[in-house]
């Protein structure tokens, strides 16, 4: 008999979804109307859970799954899972570490270039017929050069390092902050975030953010200054969103490229009318290649845990 798996989020790669269903008895929890009745009937048989980084799994739900052996997160964020509780229960919690690195770093650089060069606002000018109506070169504001910008990176893990490599190729001086200096890096380490912002033309957030919250506030944005840019491809909660909205609306920073927000999918409507902002719908890893690799890692984690092995990407043992 196939092991029973509870799937909390859809998997967008058909081949991965088909393979999951071929190997396991999959219950698509996100499609079940009466979840309480389902858990009462099937909870005792669930051995694995597949979820996303944003959804995670609550302790309350895990408590109702006495046979649970593994929670496979289809993402890198595990702040929506109580790792200590899972560890006490002997539940493996895995994440797709490393699979997202290249695409997330690509989008970080893409957001910064799009923002400082006004790519999206320029596109709207052309699409709306405004260029033809006013072809004078001065009708569109001059933009900011990306090459050579001083880049401050918040969080120098896999993604932060990949961002640094890409920005360095554009001749950008790199500085960073993290919990501590990295001995294997030659980039300058600046312990104080406000000082890093003050010394940067653009601040890129790539920290894991499992515990940090609101660390980019009005003081940090003011240190970044009216010529500075903010890019966030990490977690929305790293930023004090009202402070960011105010800084953008008042021109206290020059622009922002944002893939993540505090209350997704709800985005402050003020941002919609600002040409200085480029917005994405939490899609840094949303390529066929990365989502396929992530799905394969989820399948591997389930197979390893349910056969009694320690999953390669277990965060709890």
CSV table of C-alpha atoms in Angstrom, one decimal:
chain,number,residue,atom,x,y,z
A,1,UNK,CA,0.0,0.0,0.0
A,2,UNK,CA,1.3,3.5,-0.9
A,3,UNK,CA,2.2,5.8,2.0
A,4,UNK,CA,-0.3,8.6,2.5
A,5,UNK,CA,0.9,12.2,1.9
A,6,UNK,CA,-0.8,15.4,2.7
A,7,UNK,CA,-0.2,18.1,0.1
A,8,UNK,CA,-0.8,21.6,1.4
A,9,UNK,CA,0.2,23.5,-1.7
A,10,UNK,CA,-0.1,22.8,-5.5
A,11,UNK,CA,3.0,21.7,-7.4
A,12,UNK,CA,3.2,23.6,-10.7
A,13,UNK,CA,5.4,21.2,-12.7
A,14,UNK,CA,3.1,18.5,-14.1
A,15,UNK,CA,5.9,15.8,-14.3
A,16,UNK,CA,6.7,16.3,-10.6
A,17,UNK,CA,3.0,16.2,-9.6
A,18,UNK,CA,2.5,13.0,-11.7
A,19,UNK,CA,5.4,11.3,-10.1
A,20,UNK,CA,4.3,12.3,-6.6
A,21,UNK,CA,0.8,10.7,-7.3
A,22,UNK,CA,2.4,7.6,-8.8
A,23,UNK,CA,4.5,7.0,-5.7
A,24,UNK,CA,2.1,8.0,-2.9
A,25,UNK,CA,-1.5,8.2,-1.9
A,26,UNK,CA,-1.7,12.0,-2.2
A,27,UNK,CA,-4.4,14.0,-0.4
A,28,UNK,CA,-4.6,17.6,-1.8
A,29,UNK,CA,-5.5,19.4,1.4
A,30,UNK,CA,-5.8,22.8,-0.3
A,31,UNK,CA,-8.7,21.4,-2.3
A,32,UNK,CA,-10.6,19.8,0.7
A,33,UNK,CA,-13.6,21.8,1.9
A,34,UNK,CA,-14.1,20.1,5.3
A,35,UNK,CA,-10.6,19.9,6.5
A,36,UNK,CA,-11.5,19.0,10.1
A,37,UNK,CA,-13.6,16.0,9.0
A,38,UNK,CA,-10.8,14.8,6.7
A,39,UNK,CA,-8.2,14.9,9.4
A,40,UNK,CA,-10.5,13.0,11.8
A,41,UNK,CA,-10.8,10.3,9.1
A,42,UNK,CA,-7.4,10.2,7.6
A,43,UNK,CA,-5.0,12.0,10.0
A,44,UNK,CA,-3.7,8.8,11.6
A,45,UNK,CA,-2.4,7.5,8.3
A,46,UNK,CA,-0.5,10.6,7.1
A,47,UNK,CA,3.2,9.9,7.0
A,48,UNK,CA,4.4,12.9,5.0
A,49,UNK,CA,3.5,16.5,4.3
A,50,UNK,CA,4.4,18.6,1.3
A,51,UNK,CA,4.1,22.3,1.8
A,52,UNK,CA,5.6,25.6,0.7
A,53,UNK,CA,7.8,28.0,2.5
A,54,UNK,CA,5.1,30.6,3.0
A,55,UNK,CA,2.5,28.1,4.2
A,56,UNK,CA,4.7,25.8,6.3
A,57,UNK,CA,2.6,23.7,8.7
A,58,UNK,CA,1.2,24.6,12.1
A,59,UNK,CA,1.9,22.7,15.3
A,60,UNK,CA,-1.9,22.3,15.6
A,61,UNK,CA,-2.0,20.3,12.4
A,62,UNK,CA,1.1,18.3,13.1
A,63,UNK,CA,-0.4,17.3,16.5
A,64,UNK,CA,-3.3,15.7,14.6
A,65,UNK,CA,-0.9,13.6,12.4
A,66,UNK,CA,0.6,11.1,14.9
A,67,UNK,CA,2.3,9.0,12.1
A,68,UNK,CA,4.0,12.0,10.6
A,69,UNK,CA,7.7,11.4,9.6
A,70,UNK,CA,8.6,14.2,7.2
A,71,UNK,CA,7.6,17.7,6.2
A,72,UNK,CA,9.1,18.5,2.8
A,73,UNK,CA,9.1,22.2,2.2
A,74,UNK,CA,9.1,23.1,-1.5
A,75,UNK,CA,11.2,26.2,-0.9
A,76,UNK,CA,14.0,27.5,1.3
A,77,UNK,CA,12.0,29.4,4.0
A,78,UNK,CA,11.1,27.4,7.1
A,79,UNK,CA,10.0,30.2,9.4
A,80,UNK,CA,6.4,28.9,9.1
A,81,UNK,CA,7.5,25.6,10.7
A,82,UNK,CA,8.3,25.1,14.4
A,83,UNK,CA,11.6,23.2,14.0
A,84,UNK,CA,12.0,22.6,17.7
A,85,UNK,CA,8.6,21.0,17.9
A,86,UNK,CA,9.3,18.9,14.8
A,87,UNK,CA,12.7,17.9,16.3
A,88,UNK,CA,11.1,16.7,19.5
A,89,UNK,CA,8.6,14.6,17.6
A,90,UNK,CA,11.4,13.1,15.5
A,91,UNK,CA,9.9,14.7,12.3
A,92,UNK,CA,12.3,15.5,9.5
A,93,UNK,CA,11.8,19.0,8.1
A,94,UNK,CA,13.5,19.5,4.7
A,95,UNK,CA,13.9,22.4,2.4
A,96,UNK,CA,15.1,22.7,-1.2
A,97,UNK,CA,18.3,24.4,-0.2
A,98,UNK,CA,20.5,25.5,-3.1
A,99,UNK,CA,18.0,24.9,-5.9
A,100,UNK,CA,16.8,28.5,-5.9
A,101,UNK,CA,20.1,30.3,-5.7
A,102,UNK,CA,20.8,31.2,-9.3
A,103,UNK,CA,17.3,32.3,-10.2
A,104,UNK,CA,16.8,34.4,-7.1
A,105,UNK,CA,20.2,36.1,-7.6
A,106,UNK,CA,19.2,36.7,-11.3
A,107,UNK,CA,16.0,38.4,-10.2
A,108,UNK,CA,17.7,40.5,-7.6
A,109,UNK,CA,20.0,42.0,-10.3
A,110,UNK,CA,17.1,42.2,-12.7
A,111,UNK,CA,15.0,44.2,-10.2
A,112,UNK,CA,17.8,46.6,-9.5
A,113,UNK,CA,18.5,47.2,-13.2
A,114,UNK,CA,14.8,47.6,-14.0
A,115,UNK,CA,14.4,50.0,-11.1
A,116,UNK,CA,17.4,52.2,-11.6
A,117,UNK,CA,17.1,52.3,-15.4
A,118,UNK,CA,13.4,52.8,-15.4
A,119,UNK,CA,12.8,49.8,-17.6
A,120,UNK,CA,9.2,49.2,-16.5
A,121,UNK,CA,8.1,52.8,-16.5
A,122,UNK,CA,9.7,53.3,-19.9
A,123,UNK,CA,7.8,50.3,-21.2
A,124,UNK,CA,4.6,51.9,-20.0
A,125,UNK,CA,5.4,55.2,-21.8
A,126,UNK,CA,5.8,53.3,-25.1
A,127,UNK,CA,2.8,51.0,-24.6
A,128,UNK,CA,0.5,53.8,-23.7
A,129,UNK,CA,1.4,55.8,-26.8
A,130,UNK,CA,3.0,58.6,-24.8
A,131,UNK,CA,6.3,58.4,-26.6
A,132,UNK,CA,4.7,59.1,-30.0
A,133,UNK,CA,2.7,62.0,-28.5
A,134,UNK,CA,5.8,63.6,-26.9
A,135,UNK,CA,8.9,62.3,-28.7
A,136,UNK,CA,11.2,65.0,-27.2
A,137,UNK,CA,14.2,63.4,-25.5
A,138,UNK,CA,13.6,65.3,-22.3
A,139,UNK,CA,10.1,63.9,-21.8
A,140,UNK,CA,11.3,60.8,-20.1
A,141,UNK,CA,13.5,61.4,-17.0
A,142,UNK,CA,17.1,60.3,-17.1
A,143,UNK,CA,17.8,57.1,-15.2
A,144,UNK,CA,20.6,55.9,-13.0
A,145,UNK,CA,23.6,53.8,-14.2
A,146,UNK,CA,23.8,50.3,-12.6
A,147,UNK,CA,27.4,49.5,-13.5
A,148,UNK,CA,29.7,50.7,-10.7
A,149,UNK,CA,27.0,51.2,-8.1
A,150,UNK,CA,28.1,50.5,-4.5
A,151,UNK,CA,26.1,47.4,-3.5
A,152,UNK,CA,25.4,46.5,0.1
A,153,UNK,CA,24.2,42.9,0.6
A,154,UNK,CA,22.2,41.9,3.7
A,155,UNK,CA,22.8,38.2,4.2
A,156,UNK,CA,25.8,36.5,2.6
A,157,UNK,CA,24.5,33.0,2.3
A,158,UNK,CA,24.2,31.1,-1.0
A,159,UNK,CA,22.0,33.8,-2.6
A,160,UNK,CA,23.9,36.7,-1.3
A,161,UNK,CA,27.2,35.3,-2.7
A,162,UNK,CA,25.6,34.7,-6.1
A,163,UNK,CA,24.3,38.3,-6.1
A,164,UNK,CA,27.7,39.6,-5.2
A,165,UNK,CA,29.3,37.6,-8.1
A,166,UNK,CA,26.8,39.0,-10.6
A,167,UNK,CA,27.2,42.6,-9.4
A,168,UNK,CA,31.0,42.3,-9.4
A,169,UNK,CA,30.8,41.5,-13.1
A,170,UNK,CA,29.3,44.9,-13.6
A,171,UNK,CA,32.1,46.6,-11.7
A,172,UNK,CA,30.1,47.1,-8.6
A,173,UNK,CA,32.0,47.4,-5.3
A,174,UNK,CA,30.5,45.0,-2.7
A,175,UNK,CA,30.0,45.3,1.0
A,176,UNK,CA,27.9,43.1,3.2
A,177,UNK,CA,26.5,42.5,6.7
A,178,UNK,CA,25.5,39.2,8.3
A,179,UNK,CA,25.5,37.7,11.8
A,180,UNK,CA,29.3,37.7,11.6
A,181,UNK,CA,32.1,38.2,9.1
A,182,UNK,CA,32.8,35.4,6.6
A,183,UNK,CA,36.4,34.4,6.7
A,184,UNK,CA,36.4,33.1,3.1
A,185,UNK,CA,35.2,36.4,1.6
A,186,UNK,CA,37.3,39.4,0.6
A,187,UNK,CA,34.3,41.8,0.5
A,188,UNK,CA,34.3,44.4,3.3
A,189,UNK,CA,32.1,43.3,6.3
A,190,UNK,CA,30.1,46.1,7.9
A,191,UNK,CA,28.5,45.0,11.1
A,192,UNK,CA,26.1,47.9,11.5
A,193,UNK,CA,23.2,47.8,9.0
A,194,UNK,CA,22.7,51.6,9.1
A,195,UNK,CA,26.4,52.2,8.3
A,196,UNK,CA,26.1,49.6,5.4
A,197,UNK,CA,23.1,51.6,4.0
A,198,UNK,CA,25.0,54.8,4.3
A,199,UNK,CA,27.9,53.5,2.3
A,200,UNK,CA,25.7,51.9,-0.4
A,201,UNK,CA,24.0,53.1,-3.5
A,202,UNK,CA,21.7,50.0,-3.4
A,203,UNK,CA,20.8,47.7,-0.5
A,204,UNK,CA,19.9,44.2,-1.5
A,205,UNK,CA,18.1,42.0,1.1
A,206,UNK,CA,18.9,38.3,0.8
A,207,UNK,CA,18.9,37.2,4.4
A,208,UNK,CA,17.0,34.0,5.4
A,209,UNK,CA,14.9,36.1,7.8
A,210,UNK,CA,13.7,33.2,9.9
A,211,UNK,CA,14.0,35.5,13.1
A,212,UNK,CA,14.7,39.0,11.8
A,213,UNK,CA,11.7,41.4,11.4
A,214,UNK,CA,11.5,45.1,10.4
A,215,UNK,CA,15.2,45.6,10.4
A,216,UNK,CA,15.0,47.9,7.4
A,217,UNK,CA,13.1,50.9,8.9
A,218,UNK,CA,13.0,54.7,8.5
A,219,UNK,CA,16.5,55.1,10.0
A,220,UNK,CA,18.0,52.6,7.5
A,221,UNK,CA,16.2,54.1,4.6
A,222,UNK,CA,17.3,57.6,5.5
A,223,UNK,CA,20.8,56.3,5.7
A,224,UNK,CA,20.4,54.9,2.2
A,225,UNK,CA,19.3,58.4,1.1
A,226,UNK,CA,17.5,60.1,-1.7
A,227,UNK,CA,19.8,58.6,-4.4
A,228,UNK,CA,19.6,55.1,-3.0
A,229,UNK,CA,17.7,51.9,-4.0
A,230,UNK,CA,16.3,49.0,-2.1
A,231,UNK,CA,15.8,45.5,-3.5
A,232,UNK,CA,14.1,42.8,-1.5
A,233,UNK,CA,14.1,39.2,-2.7
A,234,UNK,CA,14.2,37.6,0.8
A,235,UNK,CA,11.2,38.1,3.0
A,236,UNK,CA,8.7,40.9,3.2
A,237,UNK,CA,8.9,41.0,7.0
A,238,UNK,CA,12.5,42.2,6.9
A,239,UNK,CA,11.2,45.6,6.0
A,240,UNK,CA,9.0,48.0,8.0
A,241,UNK,CA,6.6,48.4,5.1
A,242,UNK,CA,4.9,51.6,6.2
A,243,UNK,CA,8.3,53.2,6.6
A,244,UNK,CA,9.3,52.0,3.1
A,245,UNK,CA,6.0,53.3,1.6
A,246,UNK,CA,6.6,56.7,3.2
A,247,UNK,CA,10.2,56.9,2.1
A,248,UNK,CA,9.3,56.1,-1.5
A,249,UNK,CA,6.3,58.5,-1.6
A,250,UNK,CA,8.3,61.3,-0.1
A,251,UNK,CA,11.4,60.7,-2.3
A,252,UNK,CA,13.6,59.9,0.6
A,253,UNK,CA,15.0,57.0,-1.4
A,254,UNK,CA,15.2,56.8,-5.2
A,255,UNK,CA,13.4,53.5,-5.8
A,256,UNK,CA,12.7,49.9,-4.9
A,257,UNK,CA,12.5,46.5,-6.5
A,258,UNK,CA,10.3,44.3,-4.5
A,259,UNK,CA,9.4,40.6,-4.9
A,260,UNK,CA,8.2,40.0,-1.4
A,261,UNK,CA,5.7,41.8,1.0
A,262,UNK,CA,4.6,41.6,4.6
A,263,UNK,CA,1.0,40.5,3.9
A,264,UNK,CA,1.1,38.6,0.6
A,265,UNK,CA,-0.6,38.8,-1.7
A,266,UNK,CA,-1.7,42.2,-0.4
A,267,UNK,CA,0.5,45.0,-1.6
A,268,UNK,CA,0.2,48.6,-0.4
A,269,UNK,CA,-1.8,50.3,-3.1
A,270,UNK,CA,0.3,53.5,-2.8
A,271,UNK,CA,3.1,51.6,-4.6
A,272,UNK,CA,1.0,50.9,-7.7
A,273,UNK,CA,1.2,54.6,-8.7
A,274,UNK,CA,4.9,55.0,-8.2
A,275,UNK,CA,7.2,54.8,-11.3
A,276,UNK,CA,10.1,54.4,-8.9
A,277,UNK,CA,9.0,50.9,-7.9
A,278,UNK,CA,9.2,47.6,-9.7
A,279,UNK,CA,6.9,44.9,-8.3
A,280,UNK,CA,6.8,41.1,-8.6
A,281,UNK,CA,4.5,38.5,-7.1
A,282,UNK,CA,7.0,36.5,-5.0
A,283,UNK,CA,8.4,34.9,-8.2
A,284,UNK,CA,12.1,34.8,-7.7
A,285,UNK,CA,12.3,31.0,-8.1
A,286,UNK,CA,9.5,30.8,-10.7
A,287,UNK,CA,11.3,29.2,-13.6
A,288,UNK,CA,10.7,25.8,-15.1
A,289,UNK,CA,14.3,24.8,-14.3
A,290,UNK,CA,14.3,25.8,-10.7
A,291,UNK,CA,10.8,24.5,-9.9
A,292,UNK,CA,11.6,21.2,-11.4
A,293,UNK,CA,14.8,20.9,-9.4
A,294,UNK,CA,12.9,21.9,-6.2
A,295,UNK,CA,10.2,19.2,-7.0
A,296,UNK,CA,12.9,16.5,-7.4
A,297,UNK,CA,14.4,17.5,-4.1
A,298,UNK,CA,11.0,17.2,-2.4
A,299,UNK,CA,10.5,13.7,-3.9
A,300,UNK,CA,14.0,12.7,-2.7
A,301,UNK,CA,13.3,13.9,0.8
A,302,UNK,CA,10.0,12.0,1.0
A,303,UNK,CA,11.7,8.8,-0.3
A,304,UNK,CA,14.6,9.0,2.1
A,305,UNK,CA,12.6,9.8,5.2
A,306,UNK,CA,9.9,7.2,4.5
A,307,UNK,CA,12.5,4.5,4.0
A,308,UNK,CA,14.1,5.3,7.4
A,309,UNK,CA,17.0,7.4,6.1
A,310,UNK,CA,18.0,10.9,7.2
A,311,UNK,CA,17.0,13.1,4.2
A,312,UNK,CA,20.0,15.0,2.7
A,313,UNK,CA,18.3,18.3,3.4
A,314,UNK,CA,16.9,17.6,6.8
A,315,UNK,CA,17.0,20.7,9.1
A,316,UNK,CA,15.9,18.8,12.3
A,317,UNK,CA,18.5,16.1,12.7
